[in-house]
Amino acid sequence: MQRRPARMLTAGAMALTAALTLSACGSGFSGSGSSSGSGAGKLTSSDKDLTVLIGSSGDAETAAVKSAAASWSKSSGTGVSVQAANNLDQQLAQGFASGKPADVFYVSTSALTGYASNGSLLAYGDQLSNKDDFYPTLTNSFTVDDRLYCAPKDFSTLALFINTKDWKAAGLTDSDVPKTWDDLASVAEKLTQDGRVGLTMSPQYERLGAFMAQAGGSLTNADQTKATVDSAANVKALDYVKGLLQDGSTKFSSDLGESWGGDAFGKDKAAMTVEGNWLTGAMSASYPSVDYKVVQLPEGPKGAGTLQFTNCWGIAKDSPNQKAALAFVEKMTSTSQQLTFAKEFGVMPSVESAASKWKQEYPQYAAFLDEADSAKGVPNKAGTADVIADFDSKLGGLAKTDTKTLLEGVQKNMAAALKG
């Protein structure tokens, strides 16, 4: 499961992400697989066991995937070995370089293009029996040159977390839940009291990008052929957030002494935060006494908008048993299995057929899934991760920055990255 984006952690993590993305672009390998290029074509088949490499979010996910793999192995007759990586991108790069990669593995959106372009990945998407069940915004994130490379594993979106005790103390009711930007500014101001601010979030595109989407903006056009960073919509979005910062009702988590909005919210340094559904697990583990609710993000000038984060199940182009690997992925992404994973380690299913049941079982988190249709993926073309990391490094000073000048600089970098 993809939890918090790596770039939100530390500057060192940003550098590591960039380095690994570059290594992904140059770590191809050759082998004896029968498939042509990186397309699926006729799948290889053998009696060899499958090896699966995952970037686990913790013990619960590791145990759940191993249990699901064991069950599939028993029914299919194919052995499966699941390993939780210490550093997924690094271990994948090493496996490709040695010519002995895992058969199946997690792939992030930022790593996809590099692995796809050097022929490391099997583009098996069109052979998935459940291809049409995945949310279109997710399959778009794993499509390169009109080819779906891999099945979305699960996904996350951003929503608004509200501390219900703070909300009540400020005299607010359910009717005050913000529906628009003006509403959000109003309640943030009312909640700024008793030594806390009304709203916090991490100073990064992976949070502020939701406001860009609500204003009708994005970093690139739909097919990622043109940079659109310096659009009037994006200027309007950042100016809105800048205004919240300047009036004191909002502070970035870094200004509250925390590395991300989740900790600032959990420690009651802020009454609201913009975060993903991974925060629900963190709240249970680290802040179990805090009562909160999750609601959809307010609409902006152009309507609803949020960001999505996802990984997929990659299959190695040179796997000697691609046929079994495909069958394994189909089982892992089936409706029943995804609902089981949701129960065991809190993920949000990537298939639309699981939506109704998931919302019935987790009505308190329905806002995350209700926003799926308005979600935008983070750009995944080679080089864009570095541009976004640099953008993130500048957003902490947004309150004192000219937004148009900032976006013009990012525009140049993004345009250069898209040209390759």
Short mmCIF file of C-alpha atoms in Angstrom, two decimals:
data_model
loop_
_atom_site.label_atom_id
_atom_site.label_comp_id
_atom_site.label_asym_id
_atom_site.label_seq_id
_atom_site.Cartn_x
_atom_site.Cartn_y
_atom_site.Cartn_z
CA MET A 1 0.00 0.00 0.00
CA GLN A 2 1.29 3.44 -0.76
CA ARG A 3 1.13 5.50 2.40
CA ARG A 4 2.47 9.02 2.74
CA PRO A 5 4.37 10.11 -0.38
CA ALA A 6 8.09 9.73 0.23
CA ARG A 7 8.83 13.38 -0.54
CA MET A 8 6.95 14.59 2.53
CA LEU A 9 9.40 13.07 4.97
CA THR A 10 12.81 14.70 4.74
CA ALA A 11 15.12 16.39 2.30
CA GLY A 12 17.19 13.21 2.36
CA ALA A 13 14.16 11.21 1.32
CA MET A 14 13.62 13.63 -1.55
CA ALA A 15 17.15 13.10 -2.75
CA LEU A 16 16.82 9.33 -2.44
CA THR A 17 13.60 9.32 -4.44
CA ALA A 18 15.25 11.31 -7.21
CA ALA A 19 18.30 9.07 -7.23
CA LEU A 20 16.26 5.89 -7.39
CA THR A 21 14.09 7.28 -10.15
CA LEU A 22 17.23 7.91 -12.18
CA SER A 23 18.56 4.44 -11.40
CA ALA A 24 15.26 2.99 -12.60
CA CYS A 25 15.80 4.67 -15.94
CA GLY A 26 19.12 2.95 -16.47
CA SER A 27 18.77 -0.48 -14.92
CA GLY A 28 17.26 -2.57 -17.67
CA PHE A 29 18.20 -6.19 -18.22
CA SER A 30 17.96 -8.78 -20.92
CA GLY A 31 16.72 -12.31 -20.64
CA SER A 32 15.17 -15.24 -22.41
CA GLY A 33 11.50 -14.35 -22.01
CA SER A 34 9.39 -15.03 -25.06
CA SER A 35 7.51 -11.76 -25.01
CA SER A 36 8.38 -9.16 -27.60
CA GLY A 37 9.53 -5.78 -26.35
CA SER A 38 7.72 -4.96 -23.13
CA GLY A 39 4.28 -5.87 -24.43
CA ALA A 40 2.49 -8.92 -23.11
CA GLY A 41 1.98 -10.93 -26.31
CA LYS A 42 2.31 -14.65 -25.59
CA LEU A 43 3.07 -15.07 -21.90
CA THR A 44 5.92 -17.25 -20.73
CA SER A 45 5.07 -20.27 -18.62
CA SER A 46 7.17 -22.61 -16.49
CA ASP A 47 6.99 -24.74 -13.37
CA LYS A 48 9.12 -22.30 -11.38
CA ASP A 49 7.78 -20.74 -8.20
CA LEU A 50 6.89 -17.05 -8.22
CA THR A 51 8.88 -14.50 -6.24
CA VAL A 52 7.01 -11.42 -5.03
CA LEU A 53 8.66 -8.24 -3.69
CA ILE A 54 6.49 -5.74 -1.83
CA GLY A 55 7.05 -2.35 -0.24
CA SER A 56 5.01 -3.05 2.86
CA SER A 57 3.41 -0.43 5.09
CA GLY A 58 3.96 -2.67 8.12
CA ASP A 59 3.51 -6.11 9.64
CA ALA A 60 -0.21 -6.17 8.95
CA GLU A 61 0.24 -5.69 5.20
CA THR A 62 3.08 -8.19 5.01
CA ALA A 63 1.06 -10.84 6.83
CA ALA A 64 -2.03 -10.17 4.68
CA VAL A 65 -0.15 -10.46 1.37
CA LYS A 66 1.65 -13.61 2.51
CA SER A 67 -1.66 -15.17 3.59
CA ALA A 68 -3.33 -14.27 0.28
CA ALA A 69 -0.35 -15.61 -1.67
CA ALA A 70 -0.41 -18.89 0.27
CA SER A 71 -4.11 -19.30 -0.45
CA TRP A 72 -3.60 -18.64 -4.16
CA SER A 73 -0.63 -21.01 -4.22
CA LYS A 74 -2.71 -23.81 -2.73
CA SER A 75 -5.47 -23.39 -5.30
CA SER A 76 -3.19 -22.81 -8.30
CA GLY A 77 -0.46 -25.31 -7.54
CA THR A 78 2.23 -22.68 -8.12
CA GLY A 79 4.61 -21.90 -5.27
CA VAL A 80 4.93 -18.29 -4.13
CA SER A 81 7.57 -16.59 -2.00
CA VAL A 82 6.73 -13.09 -0.69
CA GLN A 83 9.47 -10.76 0.56
CA ALA A 84 8.92 -7.37 2.21
CA ALA A 85 11.62 -5.03 0.89
CA ASN A 86 13.72 -2.83 3.16
CA ASN A 87 14.08 -0.38 0.26
CA LEU A 88 11.81 -1.35 -2.60
CA ASP A 89 13.18 0.89 -5.35
CA GLN A 90 16.75 0.03 -4.52
CA GLN A 91 16.11 -3.70 -4.39
CA LEU A 92 14.15 -3.59 -7.64
CA ALA A 93 17.01 -1.75 -9.35
CA GLN A 94 19.49 -4.31 -8.05
CA GLY A 95 17.33 -7.18 -9.25
CA PHE A 96 17.00 -5.71 -12.72
CA ALA A 97 20.73 -4.99 -12.92
CA SER A 98 21.60 -8.57 -11.93
CA GLY A 99 19.12 -10.09 -14.36
CA LYS A 100 17.27 -11.77 -11.50
CA PRO A 101 14.33 -9.55 -10.57
CA ALA A 102 11.29 -10.70 -8.66
CA ASP A 103 8.48 -11.98 -10.89
CA VAL A 104 5.91 -9.66 -9.30
CA PHE A 105 6.50 -6.44 -7.37
CA TYR A 106 5.00 -3.15 -6.28
CA VAL A 107 5.69 -0.22 -8.64
CA SER A 108 5.14 3.44 -7.74
CA THR A 109 3.84 5.97 -10.25
CA SER A 110 7.14 7.86 -10.07
CA ALA A 111 9.16 4.74 -10.98
CA LEU A 112 6.84 3.43 -13.68
CA THR A 113 8.04 5.42 -16.68
CA GLY A 114 11.70 4.59 -16.12
CA TYR A 115 11.07 0.86 -15.87
CA ALA A 116 8.65 0.91 -18.78
CA SER A 117 11.00 2.82 -21.08
CA ASN A 118 13.95 0.46 -20.56
CA GLY A 119 11.91 -2.68 -21.12
CA SER A 120 12.00 -3.99 -17.56
CA LEU A 121 8.22 -4.23 -17.22
CA LEU A 122 5.73 -6.47 -18.94
CA ALA A 123 2.84 -4.39 -20.30
CA TYR A 124 0.15 -6.88 -19.34
CA GLY A 125 -2.72 -4.51 -18.63
CA ASP A 126 -4.79 -5.39 -21.70
CA GLN A 127 -4.78 -9.05 -20.69
CA LEU A 128 -6.36 -8.43 -17.29
CA SER A 129 -9.78 -10.02 -17.06
CA ASN A 130 -10.82 -7.23 -14.64
CA LYS A 131 -9.26 -4.36 -16.59
CA ASP A 132 -12.53 -2.43 -16.88
CA ASP A 133 -13.20 -2.64 -13.15
CA PHE A 134 -10.37 -0.31 -12.13
CA TYR A 135 -11.05 3.39 -11.62
CA PRO A 136 -10.08 5.17 -14.88
CA THR A 137 -8.01 7.75 -13.01
CA LEU A 138 -5.90 4.89 -11.62
CA THR A 139 -5.32 3.12 -14.91
CA ASN A 140 -4.30 6.48 -16.39
CA SER A 141 -1.54 6.65 -13.79
CA PHE A 142 -0.08 3.37 -15.04
CA THR A 143 -0.50 3.95 -18.75
CA VAL A 144 2.53 4.89 -20.85
CA ASP A 145 2.25 5.51 -24.60
CA ASP A 146 -1.35 4.26 -24.53
CA ARG A 147 -0.38 0.94 -22.93
CA LEU A 148 -1.59 -0.10 -19.49
CA TYR A 149 1.47 -1.62 -17.85
CA CYS A 150 0.13 -2.88 -14.57
CA ALA A 151 -2.89 -3.32 -12.32
CA PRO A 152 -3.49 -0.62 -9.67
CA LYS A 153 -3.04 -2.26 -6.27
CA ASP A 154 -5.09 0.12 -4.13
CA PHE A 155 -5.17 3.88 -3.70
CA SER A 156 -5.50 6.87 -1.42
CA THR A 157 -7.07 10.31 -1.79
CA LEU A 158 -6.92 13.47 0.28
CA ALA A 159 -9.79 14.61 2.51
CA LEU A 160 -10.38 17.01 5.39
CA PHE A 161 -9.87 15.72 8.94
CA ILE A 162 -11.75 17.58 11.68
CA ASN A 163 -11.10 17.34 15.44
CA THR A 164 -14.68 16.98 16.70
CA LYS A 165 -13.89 18.25 20.21
CA ASP A 166 -12.35 21.44 18.85
CA TRP A 167 -15.22 21.79 16.40
CA LYS A 168 -17.82 21.65 19.14
CA ALA A 169 -15.84 23.99 21.41
CA ALA A 170 -15.86 26.59 18.63
CA GLY A 171 -19.65 26.41 18.49
CA LEU A 172 -19.69 24.71 15.10
CA THR A 173 -22.22 22.07 14.01
CA ASP A 174 -22.63 19.63 11.12
CA SER A 175 -24.19 22.42 9.08
CA ASP A 176 -20.88 24.30 9.24
CA VAL A 177 -18.84 21.60 7.49
CA PRO A 178 -17.08 23.59 4.75
CA LYS A 179 -18.43 23.17 1.24
CA THR A 180 -16.50 26.01 -0.43
CA TRP A 181 -13.17 27.82 -0.07
CA ASP A 182 -14.95 30.69 1.69
CA ASP A 183 -16.47 28.22 4.15
CA LEU A 184 -13.07 26.69 4.85
CA ALA A 185 -11.51 30.08 5.53
CA SER A 186 -14.37 30.94 7.87
CA VAL A 187 -14.23 27.79 10.00
CA ALA A 188 -10.43 27.85 10.07
CA GLU A 189 -10.60 31.32 11.59
CA LYS A 190 -13.19 30.25 14.18
CA LEU A 191 -11.14 27.19 15.12
CA THR A 192 -7.97 29.24 15.66
CA GLN A 193 -8.03 29.56 19.44
CA ASP A 194 -6.56 28.14 22.65
CA GLY A 195 -3.07 28.00 21.20
CA ARG A 196 -3.96 26.03 18.07
CA VAL A 197 -4.56 27.00 14.45
CA GLY A 198 -7.65 26.10 12.50
CA LEU A 199 -5.93 24.29 9.64
CA THR A 200 -2.59 22.69 8.89
CA MET A 201 -1.06 20.67 6.08
CA SER A 202 2.36 19.65 4.87
CA PRO A 203 4.09 22.28 2.68
CA GLN A 204 4.17 20.27 -0.52
CA TYR A 205 2.45 19.92 -3.86
CA GLU A 206 1.10 16.54 -2.72
CA ARG A 207 -1.27 18.47 -0.45
CA LEU A 208 -1.60 21.92 -2.03
CA GLY A 209 -2.16 20.29 -5.40
CA ALA A 210 -5.71 19.51 -4.25
CA PHE A 211 -6.46 23.24 -4.21
CA MET A 212 -5.00 23.53 -7.70
CA ALA A 213 -7.38 20.81 -8.88
CA GLN A 214 -10.31 22.61 -7.24
CA ALA A 215 -9.38 25.76 -9.15
CA GLY A 216 -9.22 23.82 -12.40
CA GLY A 217 -5.43 23.63 -12.50
CA SER A 218 -2.77 20.93 -12.76
CA LEU A 219 0.95 20.63 -13.35
CA THR A 220 0.58 19.19 -16.87
CA ASN A 221 -2.09 18.61 -19.46
CA ALA A 222 -3.93 15.27 -19.45
CA ASP A 223 -1.41 13.33 -21.55
CA GLN A 224 1.61 14.94 -19.89
CA THR A 225 2.96 16.46 -23.09
CA LYS A 226 2.75 20.09 -21.94
CA ALA A 227 3.57 21.85 -18.67
CA THR A 228 0.68 23.90 -17.28
CA VAL A 229 2.20 24.91 -13.94
CA ASP A 230 1.96 28.69 -14.34
CA SER A 231 -1.74 28.74 -15.24
CA ALA A 232 -4.08 31.36 -13.79
CA ALA A 233 -5.91 28.54 -11.98
CA ASN A 234 -2.77 27.44 -10.14
CA VAL A 235 -1.94 31.04 -9.22
CA LYS A 236 -5.45 31.44 -7.80
CA ALA A 237 -5.10 28.22 -5.78
CA LEU A 238 -1.76 29.13 -4.21
CA ASP A 239 -2.91 32.70 -3.57
CA TYR A 240 -5.86 31.27 -1.66
CA VAL A 241 -3.61 29.11 0.54
CA LYS A 242 -1.21 32.03 0.92
CA GLY A 243 -4.10 34.14 2.22
CA LEU A 244 -4.95 31.51 4.83
CA LEU A 245 -1.33 31.49 5.96
CA GLN A 246 -1.11 35.26 6.14
CA ASP A 247 -4.27 35.68 8.22
CA GLY A 248 -2.94 33.20 10.78
CA SER A 249 -5.75 30.65 10.58
CA THR A 250 -3.49 28.19 8.81
CA LYS A 251 0.10 27.08 9.37
CA PHE A 252 2.21 24.51 7.63
CA SER A 253 3.14 21.51 9.75
CA SER A 254 6.80 22.56 9.60
CA ASP A 255 5.86 25.89 11.20
CA LEU A 256 4.24 23.93 14.02
CA GLY A 257 7.37 21.88 14.62
CA GLU A 258 6.05 18.72 12.96
CA SER A 259 7.22 16.80 9.90
CA TRP A 260 3.72 16.28 8.51
CA GLY A 261 0.15 17.41 9.02
CA GLY A 262 -0.86 14.15 10.68
CA ASP A 263 1.28 14.69 13.75
CA ALA A 264 0.27 18.36 14.02
CA PHE A 265 -3.37 17.24 13.93
CA GLY A 266 -2.89 14.33 16.32
CA LYS A 267 -1.13 16.55 18.86
CA ASP A 268 -3.96 19.11 18.61
CA LYS A 269 -1.73 21.84 17.26
CA ALA A 270 -4.37 22.27 14.56
CA ALA A 271 -8.09 21.52 14.52
CA MET A 272 -8.16 20.42 10.86
CA THR A 273 -5.74 18.97 8.36
CA VAL A 274 -5.69 17.96 4.70
CA GLU A 275 -4.41 14.38 4.62
CA GLY A 276 -4.86 10.98 3.03
CA ASN A 277 -6.52 7.86 4.40
CA TRP A 278 -3.18 6.59 5.71
CA LEU A 279 -3.72 9.04 8.59
CA THR A 280 -6.58 6.92 9.93
CA GLY A 281 -4.11 4.17 10.79
CA ALA A 282 -1.68 6.64 12.33
CA MET A 283 -4.44 8.10 14.48
CA SER A 284 -5.41 4.67 15.79
CA ALA A 285 -1.81 3.77 16.54
CA SER A 286 -0.46 7.06 17.89
CA TYR A 287 -3.44 9.23 18.88
CA PRO A 288 -6.25 6.83 19.86
CA SER A 289 -7.86 9.32 22.27
CA VAL A 290 -8.46 11.97 19.60
CA ASP A 291 -11.98 11.98 18.19
CA TYR A 292 -12.26 13.12 14.60
CA LYS A 293 -14.33 12.88 11.47
CA VAL A 294 -13.41 12.86 7.80
CA VAL A 295 -15.27 14.93 5.21
CA GLN A 296 -14.74 15.69 1.55
CA LEU A 297 -12.53 18.62 0.70
CA PRO A 298 -14.48 21.81 -0.04
CA GLU A 299 -15.07 22.72 -3.65
CA GLY A 300 -13.10 25.46 -5.32
CA PRO A 301 -13.96 27.82 -8.19
CA LYS A 302 -14.12 24.89 -10.62
CA GLY A 303 -15.72 22.35 -8.32
CA ALA A 304 -14.48 19.29 -6.46
CA GLY A 305 -10.87 18.21 -6.64
CA THR A 306 -8.33 16.10 -4.79
CA LEU A 307 -5.14 14.15 -5.45
CA GLN A 308 -4.70 10.40 -5.58
CA PHE A 309 -1.73 8.21 -4.69
CA THR A 310 -1.32 4.63 -5.82
CA ASN A 311 1.00 1.71 -6.58
CA CYS A 312 0.55 -1.13 -9.02
CA TRP A 313 1.47 -4.79 -9.31
CA GLY A 314 4.37 -4.91 -11.77
CA ILE A 315 5.43 -8.07 -13.61
CA ALA A 316 9.00 -8.48 -14.87
CA LYS A 317 9.31 -8.69 -18.64
CA ASP A 318 11.83 -11.50 -18.27
CA SER A 319 9.88 -13.51 -15.72
CA PRO A 320 9.94 -17.17 -16.79
CA ASN A 321 6.37 -17.60 -15.54
CA GLN A 322 4.41 -14.56 -16.68
CA LYS A 323 1.23 -16.58 -17.08
CA ALA A 324 1.18 -17.53 -13.39
CA ALA A 325 2.23 -14.00 -12.44
CA LEU A 326 -0.79 -12.56 -14.28
CA ALA A 327 -3.11 -15.03 -12.56
CA PHE A 328 -1.61 -14.05 -9.21
CA VAL A 329 -2.17 -10.33 -9.87
CA GLU A 330 -5.76 -10.95 -10.95
CA LYS A 331 -6.40 -12.71 -7.66
CA MET A 332 -4.73 -9.95 -5.62
CA THR A 333 -6.87 -7.30 -7.35
CA SER A 334 -10.14 -9.22 -7.28
CA THR A 335 -13.09 -7.64 -5.49
CA SER A 336 -13.13 -10.17 -2.67
CA GLN A 337 -9.39 -10.05 -2.07
CA GLN A 338 -9.26 -6.26 -2.05
CA LEU A 339 -12.06 -6.15 0.51
CA THR A 340 -10.10 -8.61 2.62
CA PHE A 341 -7.00 -6.43 2.33
CA ALA A 342 -9.08 -3.42 3.35
CA LYS A 343 -10.11 -5.21 6.53
CA GLU A 344 -6.62 -6.49 7.30
CA PHE A 345 -4.52 -3.37 6.71
CA GLY A 346 -6.84 -0.50 5.84
CA VAL A 347 -6.41 0.05 2.11
CA MET A 348 -8.98 1.50 -0.28
CA PRO A 349 -9.85 -0.89 -3.15
CA SER A 350 -8.83 0.08 -6.67
CA VAL A 351 -11.81 -1.65 -8.30
CA GLU A 352 -15.18 0.01 -8.60
CA SER A 353 -17.02 -3.24 -7.87
CA ALA A 354 -15.80 -3.08 -4.26
CA ALA A 355 -16.90 0.51 -3.64
CA SER A 356 -20.41 -0.06 -2.32
CA LYS A 357 -19.39 -2.83 0.09
CA TRP A 358 -16.34 -0.88 1.27
CA LYS A 359 -18.43 2.20 2.08
CA GLN A 360 -20.98 0.06 3.91
CA GLU A 361 -18.24 -1.41 6.08
CA TYR A 362 -16.36 1.87 6.60
CA PRO A 363 -18.95 4.67 6.41
CA GLN A 364 -16.76 6.95 8.53
CA TYR A 365 -14.20 6.99 5.70
CA ALA A 366 -16.60 7.21 2.75
CA ALA A 367 -15.37 10.72 1.92
CA PHE A 368 -12.11 9.32 0.57
CA LEU A 369 -13.86 7.09 -1.95
CA ASP A 370 -16.55 9.63 -2.78
CA GLU A 371 -13.78 11.86 -4.12
CA ALA A 372 -12.38 9.24 -6.51
CA ASP A 373 -14.05 10.73 -9.59
CA SER A 374 -12.51 14.17 -8.96
CA ALA A 375 -9.03 12.86 -8.13
CA LYS A 376 -5.95 13.75 -10.16
CA GLY A 377 -2.83 11.63 -10.27
CA VAL A 378 0.63 13.04 -9.64
CA PRO A 379 2.63 13.36 -12.92
CA ASN A 380 4.68 10.23 -13.59
CA LYS A 381 6.78 11.03 -16.64
CA ALA A 382 10.52 10.60 -16.23
CA GLY A 383 12.06 13.62 -14.52
CA THR A 384 8.81 15.02 -13.15
CA ALA A 385 9.45 13.61 -9.67
CA ASP A 386 12.60 15.73 -9.40
CA VAL A 387 10.68 18.84 -10.48
CA ILE A 388 7.98 18.23 -7.87
CA ALA A 389 10.57 17.59 -5.16
CA ASP A 390 12.17 20.95 -5.97
CA PHE A 391 8.73 22.59 -5.96
CA ASP A 392 8.06 21.09 -2.53
CA SER A 393 11.30 22.52 -1.18
CA LYS A 394 10.08 26.04 -2.00
CA LEU A 395 6.49 25.81 -0.78
CA GLY A 396 7.38 26.19 2.89
CA GLY A 397 7.99 29.89 2.22
CA LEU A 398 4.71 30.42 0.32
CA ALA A 399 3.40 33.07 2.74
CA LYS A 400 6.24 35.42 1.72
CA THR A 401 6.57 34.32 -1.90
CA ASP A 402 5.12 35.78 -5.08
CA THR A 403 3.08 32.84 -6.34
CA LYS A 404 3.28 33.76 -10.02
CA THR A 405 7.07 33.99 -9.91
CA LEU A 406 7.28 30.68 -8.05
CA LEU A 407 5.08 28.90 -10.55
CA GLU A 408 6.91 30.38 -13.53
CA GLY A 409 10.13 28.83 -12.25
CA VAL A 410 8.51 25.43 -11.79
CA GLN A 411 6.92 25.78 -15.23
CA LYS A 412 10.36 26.01 -16.87
CA ASN A 413 11.60 22.96 -14.99
CA MET A 414 8.49 20.91 -15.79
CA ALA A 415 8.59 21.86 -19.47
CA ALA A 416 12.22 20.74 -19.64
CA ALA A 417 11.41 17.44 -17.92
CA LEU A 418 8.55 16.66 -20.30
CA LYS A 419 10.77 17.27 -23.30
CA GLY A 420 13.12 14.62 -21.89
#
